[in-house]
Amino acid sequence: MSQVVQGLARRKLFAEDEDYNDAEVLVFTVASSMIWIMIPGLAFLYSGLARRKSALSMIWICIMSSFIGVFQWYFWGYSLAFSTTSSNGFIGDLHFFGFQNLLGRASPDSDYPQIAFAIFQLQFLLVTLAILAGGCIAERGRFLPCMVFLFCWATVVYCPVVFWIWGGGWAAKFKSGVLDYAGGGPVEILSGVSAFVYSAFLGRRNETLMINYRPHNISTIFLGTSLLYVGWLFFNGFSCANASLKVPYSMMNTHISGAFGAVAWCLLDFRLENKWSMVAVCSGCISGLVAATPSSGMIPLWASVILGITAGIVCNLCTKLKYLLRVDDSLDVMAEHGMAGIVGLLFNALFGSATVIGYDNVTVHEGGWLDHNWKQLYIQIVYILATTAYSGVVTAILCFVINKIPGLHLRITYNAEEVGVDEDQIGEFAYDYVEVRRDFLDWGNPNVNPNLQPTLSRIEEKDYPGDPTSATEIYQAVNDSSNNSTAHHADDSEDMMREKLSKERLHQNQVEQPQPEPSKAA
């Protein structure tokens, strides 16, 4: 009997498979693959912004956050965020626990299997976790408590907010409905605010170790930004969840906002330093892309010009907040993600267009001020305040509790911070050929072949005891005077080294010996 039931179930799935829209299925699967490229993009971006001794830790935590997110989303994340049987407006239930009941349609009029949508939404969680993870390590955080935090955070912070806006929760039903196209709340505000709060619990980096601090690899920053840009086009473009005019329209809005954000930020920095900073270009581009996340499918193209400029200026100025509040947000996650997400959500109220919103031939909304829907502004503000407060408070509770658990203290020790997170937490380095000798003077005189050092020390102890001038210094002076590299003398015997030292000592004594004064008669 059970085999008959299973056969009927399979037939039903095969019948549905024939009715699916191929374009819809490809939209989700191809976009999901391309969005994931944002994870290594964030890893390279954060790695370049960090110092060399902590470069690999940024890559490690970004990719590990992705693996944690995959498990959480499969385990119960998707069900908590998109359950169709939940009876409240705050969070879903466990109807889809372990990806159950996802092989068919989400609804009778659906053109794709629900598992395709689940995989697509998974990428949004992974990107959010990667944005947050960098701020949780930030050259002074430990891996184990960070991983525990990320799983808990995805469960009690990310999933509820996603349910609010995309899962049929209160935000989607509040008045005319909040306008948040691709995640200004769930992705940008949550990651920015939570990273800021986590940084506050970590404390500031030791200022004695911050001498001459600067990003260690600008090329890696550009590489990360480029990968993010590619993924962002799919991230925003396909958030309409169908193959329609809204896809290229959202992509174009994303391009415009990112471009003008880069120009605005770069000009602001140029006025201060009179230099065309590459870091400024990348930072401004990211702030524009973030601002386009909630608005690229909501506002006209011309409004994205204003959006990009505004995001570049606002986010640039907001990098000063960490100094005012004395929170070491070393990667400026709050300034570039949290604040840019807020700017994009506010632009939806001011420039939201019912026409643009309807370009997917599915969504119907009253729009924003362009369509005289004046109440949309306070709807957006309520949503911004709710997501900001909720993420900040719950993150603070999680950090406080986790930090009190034995073995899960958030921060590394001073000595570990001095040698770097790479050495303390991983034992491997992003640039191993450099890290083998962290300080080039650690192994003695770098100009002397290390194979000769034992012989020179033995000669010094036997032939020149108590002499303030070391044999190493004299031997090096001989080689430098002959314009030969020390490597050419690697085969010198001990007798040859003694002869060189003796000649040089004799020469020094002759030079230092005072000459007799000429007689007065002469």
mmCIF file of C-alpha atoms in Angstrom, residues 15-190:
data_model
loop_
_atom_site.group_PDB
_atom_site.id
_atom_site.type_symbol
_atom_site.label_atom_id
_atom_site.label_comp_id
_atom_site.label_asym_id
_atom_site.label_seq_id
_atom_site.Cartn_x
_atom_site.Cartn_y
_atom_site.Cartn_z
ATOM 1 C CA ALA A 15 3.023 16.129 -13.555
ATOM 2 C CA GLU A 16 3.842 19.388 -11.792
ATOM 3 C CA ASP A 17 7.337 19.316 -13.257
ATOM 4 C CA GLU A 18 5.862 19.362 -16.778
ATOM 5 C CA ASP A 19 3.834 22.463 -15.885
ATOM 6 C CA TYR A 20 6.697 24.476 -14.427
ATOM 7 C CA ASN A 21 7.947 27.506 -16.322
ATOM 8 C CA ASP A 22 11.518 26.698 -17.369
ATOM 9 C CA ALA A 23 12.495 30.361 -17.243
ATOM 10 C CA GLU A 24 11.273 30.657 -13.644
ATOM 11 C CA VAL A 25 13.283 27.626 -12.542
ATOM 12 C CA LEU A 26 16.401 28.947 -14.292
ATOM 13 C CA VAL A 27 15.939 32.377 -12.720
ATOM 14 C CA PHE A 28 16.274 30.909 -9.248
ATOM 15 C CA THR A 29 18.970 28.310 -9.897
ATOM 16 C CA VAL A 30 21.289 30.452 -12.046
ATOM 17 C CA ALA A 31 20.837 33.524 -9.845
ATOM 18 C CA SER A 32 21.527 31.437 -6.737
ATOM 19 C CA SER A 33 24.823 30.266 -8.199
ATOM 20 C CA MET A 34 25.914 33.769 -9.168
ATOM 21 C CA ILE A 35 24.880 35.379 -5.879
ATOM 22 C CA TRP A 36 27.118 32.980 -3.960
ATOM 23 C CA ILE A 37 30.149 34.627 -5.566
ATOM 24 C CA MET A 38 29.534 37.493 -3.141
ATOM 25 C CA ILE A 39 30.860 35.298 -0.317
ATOM 26 C CA PRO A 40 34.464 35.142 -1.646
ATOM 27 C CA GLY A 41 33.982 38.776 -2.660
ATOM 28 C CA LEU A 42 33.360 39.772 0.937
ATOM 29 C CA ALA A 43 36.221 37.526 2.061
ATOM 30 C CA PHE A 44 38.725 39.256 -0.220
ATOM 31 C CA LEU A 45 37.348 42.702 0.605
ATOM 32 C CA TYR A 46 37.669 42.187 4.346
ATOM 33 C CA SER A 47 41.042 40.479 3.975
ATOM 34 C CA GLY A 48 42.454 43.434 2.064
ATOM 35 C CA LEU A 49 41.109 45.903 4.625
ATOM 36 C CA ALA A 50 42.743 44.016 7.520
ATOM 37 C CA ARG A 51 46.421 43.954 8.421
ATOM 38 C CA ARG A 52 48.648 41.252 6.963
ATOM 39 C CA LYS A 53 48.821 39.267 10.195
ATOM 40 C CA SER A 54 45.016 38.847 10.236
ATOM 41 C CA ALA A 55 44.340 38.609 6.495
ATOM 42 C CA LEU A 56 43.557 34.885 6.366
ATOM 43 C CA SER A 57 41.178 35.074 9.327
ATOM 44 C CA MET A 58 38.822 37.298 7.322
ATOM 45 C CA ILE A 59 38.699 34.763 4.507
ATOM 46 C CA TRP A 60 38.235 31.859 6.928
ATOM 47 C CA ILE A 61 35.318 33.331 8.842
ATOM 48 C CA CYS A 62 33.472 34.481 5.701
ATOM 49 C CA ILE A 63 33.531 31.048 4.108
ATOM 50 C CA MET A 64 32.764 29.298 7.399
ATOM 51 C CA SER A 65 29.760 31.583 7.953
ATOM 52 C CA SER A 66 28.451 30.323 4.625
ATOM 53 C CA PHE A 67 28.640 26.703 5.769
ATOM 54 C CA ILE A 68 26.949 27.531 9.067
ATOM 55 C CA GLY A 69 24.202 29.327 7.162
ATOM 56 C CA VAL A 70 23.581 26.375 4.853
ATOM 57 C CA PHE A 71 23.031 24.079 7.831
ATOM 58 C CA GLN A 72 20.817 26.563 9.687
ATOM 59 C CA TRP A 73 18.671 27.248 6.614
ATOM 60 C CA TYR A 74 18.228 23.532 5.913
ATOM 61 C CA PHE A 75 17.660 22.639 9.552
ATOM 62 C CA TRP A 76 14.902 25.152 10.375
ATOM 63 C CA GLY A 77 15.851 28.559 8.972
ATOM 64 C CA TYR A 78 13.709 28.463 5.842
ATOM 65 C CA SER A 79 10.711 27.182 7.781
ATOM 66 C CA LEU A 80 10.995 29.954 10.383
ATOM 67 C CA ALA A 81 11.280 32.591 7.664
ATOM 68 C CA PHE A 82 8.766 31.390 5.058
ATOM 69 C CA SER A 83 6.375 28.953 6.709
ATOM 70 C CA THR A 84 2.926 29.153 5.127
ATOM 71 C CA THR A 85 1.124 27.662 8.128
ATOM 72 C CA SER A 86 2.235 30.112 10.836
ATOM 73 C CA SER A 87 -0.619 31.770 12.740
ATOM 74 C CA ASN A 88 1.312 34.853 13.934
ATOM 75 C CA GLY A 89 2.895 37.847 12.243
ATOM 76 C CA PHE A 90 6.289 37.547 13.915
ATOM 77 C CA ILE A 91 7.927 34.213 12.968
ATOM 78 C CA GLY A 92 7.130 31.020 11.076
ATOM 79 C CA ASP A 93 6.660 27.526 12.426
ATOM 80 C CA LEU A 94 8.474 24.258 11.629
ATOM 81 C CA HIS A 95 6.265 23.133 8.753
ATOM 82 C CA PHE A 96 9.301 22.972 6.413
ATOM 83 C CA PHE A 97 11.712 21.617 9.053
ATOM 84 C CA GLY A 98 14.611 19.811 7.358
ATOM 85 C CA PHE A 99 13.359 20.963 3.928
ATOM 86 C CA GLN A 100 10.233 18.836 4.154
ATOM 87 C CA ASN A 101 7.240 19.549 1.904
ATOM 88 C CA LEU A 102 9.286 21.642 -0.534
ATOM 89 C CA LEU A 103 9.286 19.510 -3.681
ATOM 90 C CA GLY A 104 5.985 20.765 -5.001
ATOM 91 C CA ARG A 105 4.417 24.136 -5.726
ATOM 92 C CA ALA A 106 4.235 26.832 -3.083
ATOM 93 C CA SER A 107 0.717 27.633 -4.289
ATOM 94 C CA PRO A 108 -1.644 26.382 -7.053
ATOM 95 C CA ASP A 109 -0.696 29.281 -9.358
ATOM 96 C CA SER A 110 3.065 28.908 -8.812
ATOM 97 C CA ASP A 111 5.304 28.319 -11.839
ATOM 98 C CA TYR A 112 8.237 26.777 -9.970
ATOM 99 C CA PRO A 113 8.957 24.210 -7.236
ATOM 100 C CA GLN A 114 9.300 25.739 -3.800
ATOM 101 C CA ILE A 115 12.738 24.227 -3.261
ATOM 102 C CA ALA A 116 14.071 26.501 -6.027
ATOM 103 C CA PHE A 117 12.835 29.532 -4.105
ATOM 104 C CA ALA A 118 14.306 28.137 -0.878
ATOM 105 C CA ILE A 119 17.744 27.806 -2.468
ATOM 106 C CA PHE A 120 17.474 31.337 -3.859
ATOM 107 C CA GLN A 121 16.593 32.772 -0.452
ATOM 108 C CA LEU A 122 19.427 30.779 1.111
ATOM 109 C CA GLN A 123 21.907 33.005 -0.708
ATOM 110 C CA PHE A 124 20.495 36.095 1.005
ATOM 111 C CA LEU A 125 21.166 34.542 4.399
ATOM 112 C CA LEU A 126 24.694 33.532 3.404
ATOM 113 C CA VAL A 127 25.564 37.027 2.187
ATOM 114 C CA THR A 128 24.136 38.561 5.363
ATOM 115 C CA LEU A 129 26.140 36.213 7.579
ATOM 116 C CA ALA A 130 29.341 36.922 5.639
ATOM 117 C CA ILE A 131 28.828 40.692 6.002
ATOM 118 C CA LEU A 132 28.314 40.246 9.735
ATOM 119 C CA ALA A 133 31.086 37.674 10.268
ATOM 120 C CA GLY A 134 33.892 40.025 9.267
ATOM 121 C CA GLY A 135 32.786 42.529 11.888
ATOM 122 C CA CYS A 136 32.656 39.771 14.508
ATOM 123 C CA ILE A 137 36.338 38.870 14.074
ATOM 124 C CA ALA A 138 37.742 42.278 13.117
ATOM 125 C CA GLU A 139 41.363 41.428 14.054
ATOM 126 C CA ARG A 140 40.513 40.618 17.679
ATOM 127 C CA GLY A 141 37.639 38.096 17.790
ATOM 128 C CA ARG A 142 37.709 34.335 18.421
ATOM 129 C CA PHE A 143 36.280 31.855 15.928
ATOM 130 C CA LEU A 144 34.354 29.446 18.174
ATOM 131 C CA PRO A 145 32.064 31.983 19.912
ATOM 132 C CA CYS A 146 31.588 33.749 16.584
ATOM 133 C CA MET A 147 30.315 30.547 14.948
ATOM 134 C CA VAL A 148 27.932 29.873 17.833
ATOM 135 C CA PHE A 149 26.720 33.463 17.606
ATOM 136 C CA LEU A 150 26.127 33.285 13.837
ATOM 137 C CA PHE A 151 23.897 30.210 14.121
ATOM 138 C CA CYS A 152 21.874 31.705 16.974
ATOM 139 C CA TRP A 153 21.706 35.095 15.251
ATOM 140 C CA ALA A 154 20.375 33.594 12.030
ATOM 141 C CA THR A 155 17.658 31.849 14.047
ATOM 142 C CA VAL A 156 16.430 34.594 16.356
ATOM 143 C CA VAL A 157 17.290 37.770 14.405
ATOM 144 C CA TYR A 158 17.429 37.114 10.658
ATOM 145 C CA CYS A 159 14.574 34.632 10.239
ATOM 146 C CA PRO A 160 11.956 36.662 12.162
ATOM 147 C CA VAL A 161 12.717 39.871 10.230
ATOM 148 C CA VAL A 162 12.558 38.007 6.909
ATOM 149 C CA PHE A 163 9.178 36.661 7.950
ATOM 150 C CA TRP A 164 8.026 40.204 8.787
ATOM 151 C CA ILE A 165 8.608 41.501 5.283
ATOM 152 C CA TRP A 166 8.689 38.546 2.851
ATOM 153 C CA GLY A 167 6.979 35.710 4.719
ATOM 154 C CA GLY A 168 3.608 37.381 5.223
ATOM 155 C CA GLY A 169 4.366 38.968 8.605
ATOM 156 C CA TRP A 170 3.264 42.300 10.057
ATOM 157 C CA ALA A 171 5.537 44.509 7.916
ATOM 158 C CA ALA A 172 4.045 43.193 4.667
ATOM 159 C CA LYS A 173 0.528 43.904 5.978
ATOM 160 C CA PHE A 174 1.191 47.188 7.806
ATOM 161 C CA LYS A 175 -1.006 49.856 6.130
ATOM 162 C CA SER A 176 -0.158 49.656 2.413
ATOM 163 C CA GLY A 177 2.870 47.474 3.151
ATOM 164 C CA VAL A 178 6.551 48.260 3.638
ATOM 165 C CA LEU A 179 8.582 48.715 0.462
ATOM 166 C CA ASP A 180 11.763 46.640 0.744
ATOM 167 C CA TYR A 181 12.732 45.089 -2.558
ATOM 168 C CA ALA A 182 15.850 42.963 -1.937
ATOM 169 C CA GLY A 183 16.684 43.274 1.744
ATOM 170 C CA GLY A 184 17.357 46.747 3.105
ATOM 171 C CA GLY A 185 16.042 45.488 6.437
ATOM 172 C CA PRO A 186 16.926 41.769 6.652
ATOM 173 C CA VAL A 187 20.300 42.027 4.920
ATOM 174 C CA GLU A 188 21.719 45.514 5.367
ATOM 175 C CA ILE A 189 20.297 46.999 8.571
ATOM 176 C CA LEU A 190 20.514 43.731 10.497
#
